[in-house]
PDB file of C-alpha atoms in Angstrom:
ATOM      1  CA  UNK S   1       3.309 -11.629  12.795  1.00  0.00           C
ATOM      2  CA  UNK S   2       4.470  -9.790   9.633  1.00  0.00           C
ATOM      3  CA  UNK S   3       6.951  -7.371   9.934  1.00  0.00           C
ATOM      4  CA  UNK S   4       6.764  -4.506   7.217  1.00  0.00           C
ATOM      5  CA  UNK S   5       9.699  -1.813   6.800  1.00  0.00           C
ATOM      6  CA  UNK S   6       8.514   1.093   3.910  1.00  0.00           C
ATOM      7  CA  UNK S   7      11.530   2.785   2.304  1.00  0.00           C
ATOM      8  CA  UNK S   8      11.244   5.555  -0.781  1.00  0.00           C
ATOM      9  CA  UNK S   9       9.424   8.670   0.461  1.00  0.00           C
ATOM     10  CA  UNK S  10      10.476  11.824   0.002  1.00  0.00           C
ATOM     11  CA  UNK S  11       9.078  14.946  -1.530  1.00  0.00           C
ATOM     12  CA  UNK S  12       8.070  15.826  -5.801  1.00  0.00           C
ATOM     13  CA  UNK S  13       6.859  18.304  -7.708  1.00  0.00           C
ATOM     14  CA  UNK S  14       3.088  17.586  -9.032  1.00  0.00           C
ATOM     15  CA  UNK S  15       3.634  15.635 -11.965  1.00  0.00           C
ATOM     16  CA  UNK S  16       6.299  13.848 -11.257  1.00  0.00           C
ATOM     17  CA  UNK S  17       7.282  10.143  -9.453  1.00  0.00           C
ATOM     18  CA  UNK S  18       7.853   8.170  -7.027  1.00  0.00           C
ATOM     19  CA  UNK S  19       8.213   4.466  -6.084  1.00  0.00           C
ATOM     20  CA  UNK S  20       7.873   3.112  -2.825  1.00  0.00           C
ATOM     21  CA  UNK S  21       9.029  -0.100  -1.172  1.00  0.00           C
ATOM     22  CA  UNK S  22       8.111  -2.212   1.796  1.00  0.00           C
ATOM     23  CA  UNK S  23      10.462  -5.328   3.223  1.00  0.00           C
ATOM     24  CA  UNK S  24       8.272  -7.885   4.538  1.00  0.00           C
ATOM     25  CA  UNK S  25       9.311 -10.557   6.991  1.00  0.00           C
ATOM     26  CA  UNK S  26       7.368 -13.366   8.533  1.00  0.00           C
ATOM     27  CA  UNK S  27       4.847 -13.480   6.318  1.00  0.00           C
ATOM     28  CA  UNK S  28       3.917 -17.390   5.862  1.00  0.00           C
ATOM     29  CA  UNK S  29       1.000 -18.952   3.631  1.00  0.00           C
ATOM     30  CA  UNK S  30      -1.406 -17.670   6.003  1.00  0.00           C
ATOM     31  CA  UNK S  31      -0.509 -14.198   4.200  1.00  0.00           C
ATOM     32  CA  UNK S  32      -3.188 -13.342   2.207  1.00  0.00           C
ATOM     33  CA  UNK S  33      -2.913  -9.923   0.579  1.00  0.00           C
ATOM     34  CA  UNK S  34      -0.783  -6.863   1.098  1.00  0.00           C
ATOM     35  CA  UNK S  35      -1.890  -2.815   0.611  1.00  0.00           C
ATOM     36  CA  UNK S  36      -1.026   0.379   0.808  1.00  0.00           C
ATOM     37  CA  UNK S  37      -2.712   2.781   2.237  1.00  0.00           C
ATOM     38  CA  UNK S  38      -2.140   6.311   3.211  1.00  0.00           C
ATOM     39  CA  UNK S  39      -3.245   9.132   6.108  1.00  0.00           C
ATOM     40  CA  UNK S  40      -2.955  12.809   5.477  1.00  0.00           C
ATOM     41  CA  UNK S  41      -3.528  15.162   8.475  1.00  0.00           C
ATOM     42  CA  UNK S  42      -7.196  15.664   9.658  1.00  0.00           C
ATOM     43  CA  UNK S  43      -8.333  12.600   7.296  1.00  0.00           C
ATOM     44  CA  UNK S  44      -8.621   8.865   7.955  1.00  0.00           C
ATOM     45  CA  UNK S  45      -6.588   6.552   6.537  1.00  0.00           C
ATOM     46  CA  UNK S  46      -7.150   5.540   2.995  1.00  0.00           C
ATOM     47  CA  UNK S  47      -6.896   2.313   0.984  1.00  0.00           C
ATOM     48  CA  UNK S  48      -4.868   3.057  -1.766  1.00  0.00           C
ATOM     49  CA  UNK S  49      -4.177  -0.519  -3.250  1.00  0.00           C
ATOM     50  CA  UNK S  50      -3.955  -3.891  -2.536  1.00  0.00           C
ATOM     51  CA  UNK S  51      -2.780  -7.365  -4.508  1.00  0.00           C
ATOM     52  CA  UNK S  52      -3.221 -10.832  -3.799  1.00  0.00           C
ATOM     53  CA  UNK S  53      -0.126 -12.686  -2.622  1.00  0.00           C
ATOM     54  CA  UNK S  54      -0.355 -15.882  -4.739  1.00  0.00           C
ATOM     55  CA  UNK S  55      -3.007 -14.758  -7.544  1.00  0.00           C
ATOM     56  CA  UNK S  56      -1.032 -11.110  -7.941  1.00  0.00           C
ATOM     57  CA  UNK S  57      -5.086  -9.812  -8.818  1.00  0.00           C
ATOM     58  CA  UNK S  58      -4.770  -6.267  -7.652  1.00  0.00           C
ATOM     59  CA  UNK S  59      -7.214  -3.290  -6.443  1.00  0.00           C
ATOM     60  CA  UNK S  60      -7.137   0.369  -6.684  1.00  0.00           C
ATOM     61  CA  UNK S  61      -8.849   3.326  -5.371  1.00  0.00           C
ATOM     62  CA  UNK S  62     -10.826   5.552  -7.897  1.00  0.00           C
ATOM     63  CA  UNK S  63      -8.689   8.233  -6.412  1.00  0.00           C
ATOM     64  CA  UNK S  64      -5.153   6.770  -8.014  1.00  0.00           C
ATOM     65  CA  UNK S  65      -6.403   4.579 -10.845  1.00  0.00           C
ATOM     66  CA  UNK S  66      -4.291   5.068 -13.872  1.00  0.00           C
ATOM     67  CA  UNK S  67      -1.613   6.453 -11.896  1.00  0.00           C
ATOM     68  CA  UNK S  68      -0.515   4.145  -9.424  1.00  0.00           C
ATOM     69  CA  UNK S  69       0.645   0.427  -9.710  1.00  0.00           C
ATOM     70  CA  UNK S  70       1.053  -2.057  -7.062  1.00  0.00           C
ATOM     71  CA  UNK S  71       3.169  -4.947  -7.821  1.00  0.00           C
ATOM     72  CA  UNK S  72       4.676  -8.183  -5.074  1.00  0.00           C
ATOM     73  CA  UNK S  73       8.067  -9.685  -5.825  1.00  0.00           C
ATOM     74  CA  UNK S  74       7.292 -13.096  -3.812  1.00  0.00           C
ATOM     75  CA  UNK S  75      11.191 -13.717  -3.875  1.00  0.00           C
ATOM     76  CA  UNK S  76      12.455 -10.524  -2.469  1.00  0.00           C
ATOM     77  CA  UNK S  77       9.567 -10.297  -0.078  1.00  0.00           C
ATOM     78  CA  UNK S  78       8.679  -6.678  -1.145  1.00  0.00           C
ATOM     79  CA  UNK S  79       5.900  -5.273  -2.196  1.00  0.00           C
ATOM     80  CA  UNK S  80       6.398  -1.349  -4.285  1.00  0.00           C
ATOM     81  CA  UNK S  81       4.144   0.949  -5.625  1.00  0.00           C
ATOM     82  CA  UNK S  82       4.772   3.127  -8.459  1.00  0.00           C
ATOM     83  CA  UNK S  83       3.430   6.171  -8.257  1.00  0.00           C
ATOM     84  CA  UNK S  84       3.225   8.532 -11.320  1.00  0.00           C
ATOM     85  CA  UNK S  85       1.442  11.925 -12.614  1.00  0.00           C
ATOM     86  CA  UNK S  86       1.096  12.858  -8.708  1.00  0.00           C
ATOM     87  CA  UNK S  87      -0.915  15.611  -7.149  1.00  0.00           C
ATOM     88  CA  UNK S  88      -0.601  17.636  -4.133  1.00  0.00           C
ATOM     89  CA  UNK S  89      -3.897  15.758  -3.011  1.00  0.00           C
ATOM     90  CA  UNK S  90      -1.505  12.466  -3.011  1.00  0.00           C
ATOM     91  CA  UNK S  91       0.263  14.303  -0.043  1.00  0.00           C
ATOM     92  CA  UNK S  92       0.115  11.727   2.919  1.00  0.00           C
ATOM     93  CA  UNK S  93       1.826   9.472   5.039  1.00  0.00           C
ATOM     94  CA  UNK S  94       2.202   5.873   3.403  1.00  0.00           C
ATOM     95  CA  UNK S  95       1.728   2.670   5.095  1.00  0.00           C
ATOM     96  CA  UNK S  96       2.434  -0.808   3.583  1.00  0.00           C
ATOM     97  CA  UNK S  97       0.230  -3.545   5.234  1.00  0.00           C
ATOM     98  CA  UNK S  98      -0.499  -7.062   5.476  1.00  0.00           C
ATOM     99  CA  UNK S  99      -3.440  -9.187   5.932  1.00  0.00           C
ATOM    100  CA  UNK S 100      -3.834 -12.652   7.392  1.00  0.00           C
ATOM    101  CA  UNK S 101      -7.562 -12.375   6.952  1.00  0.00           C
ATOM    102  CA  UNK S 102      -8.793 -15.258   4.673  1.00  0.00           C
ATOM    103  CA  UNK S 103     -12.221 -13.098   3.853  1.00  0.00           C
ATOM    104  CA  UNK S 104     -12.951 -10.218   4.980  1.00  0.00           C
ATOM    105  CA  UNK S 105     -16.103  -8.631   3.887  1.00  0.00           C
ATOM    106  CA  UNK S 106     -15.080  -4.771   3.764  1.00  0.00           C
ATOM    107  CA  UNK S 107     -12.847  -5.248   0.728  1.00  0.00           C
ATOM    108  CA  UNK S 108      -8.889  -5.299   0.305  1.00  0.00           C
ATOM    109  CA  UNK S 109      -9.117  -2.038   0.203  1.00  0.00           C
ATOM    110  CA  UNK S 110     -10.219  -1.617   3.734  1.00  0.00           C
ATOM    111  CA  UNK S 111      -8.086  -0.765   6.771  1.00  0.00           C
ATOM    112  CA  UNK S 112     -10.117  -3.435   9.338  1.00  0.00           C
ATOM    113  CA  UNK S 113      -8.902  -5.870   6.766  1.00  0.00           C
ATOM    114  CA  UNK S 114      -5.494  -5.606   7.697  1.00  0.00           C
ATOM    115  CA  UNK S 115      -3.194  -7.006  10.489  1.00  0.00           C
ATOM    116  CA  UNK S 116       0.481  -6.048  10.439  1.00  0.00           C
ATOM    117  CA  UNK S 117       1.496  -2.108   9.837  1.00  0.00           C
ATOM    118  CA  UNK S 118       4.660  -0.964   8.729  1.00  0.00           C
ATOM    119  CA  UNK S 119       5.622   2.825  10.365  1.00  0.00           C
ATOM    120  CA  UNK S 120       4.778   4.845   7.271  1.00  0.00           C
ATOM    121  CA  UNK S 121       6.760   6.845   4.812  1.00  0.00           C
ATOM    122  CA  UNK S 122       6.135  10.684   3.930  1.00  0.00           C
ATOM    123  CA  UNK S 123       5.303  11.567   0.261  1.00  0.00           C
ATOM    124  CA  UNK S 124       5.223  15.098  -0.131  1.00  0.00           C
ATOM    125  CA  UNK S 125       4.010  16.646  -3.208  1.00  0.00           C
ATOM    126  CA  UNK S 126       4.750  20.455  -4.181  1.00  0.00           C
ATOM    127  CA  UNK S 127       2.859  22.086  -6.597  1.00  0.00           C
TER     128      UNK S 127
END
């Protein structure tokens, strides 16, 4: 099992930035890609993007293309996302995740595709 802490939350004014981290332990070759993903209130959760552990290719939503960018450090173990230009709609609690699924037809971006969930971190963004 994978086990994912998130660290960097807190709250910006629309516009601004914020980068996010996630410590991940356990993780062994059987690791196959890592995401973030994020739940506002009343919504599901979303995939927000996802990379490949060895190949680094990476995935975004339509919703944060541009903006965000999802990079892996396989020596420190953590995977961050940089989040610029954000919008209220970016509001949401943010989970880091991990997937030991070789293939999984639903796309990195999909929740079902993952295994191991960190506890989330609140971005808050103030217009």
């Amino acid at each position: 099992q994978v086990q994912l802490v998130e660290s960097g939350g807190g709250s910006v004014q629309s516009g601004g930035s914020l980068e996010l981290s996630c410590a991940a332990s356990g993780y062994t070759s059987a690791t196959y890609s890592m995401g973030w993903f994020r739940q506002a209130p009343g919504k599901e959760r979303e995939g927000v993007a996802a990379i490949y552990v060895r190949a680094h290719g990476t995935f975004y939503s339509d919703s944060v293309k541009g903006r965000f960018n999802i990079s892996l450090d396989n020596v420190r173990n953590t995977l961050n996302l940089q989040m610029g230009t954000l919008k209220r709609e970016d509001t949401a609690m943010y989970y880091c995740a991990a997937s030991r699924i070789l293939r999984c037809t639903d796309g990195r971006l999909a929740a079902r595709c993952y295994t191991d969930w960190g506890q989330g971190t609140q971005v808050t963004v103030s217009s």
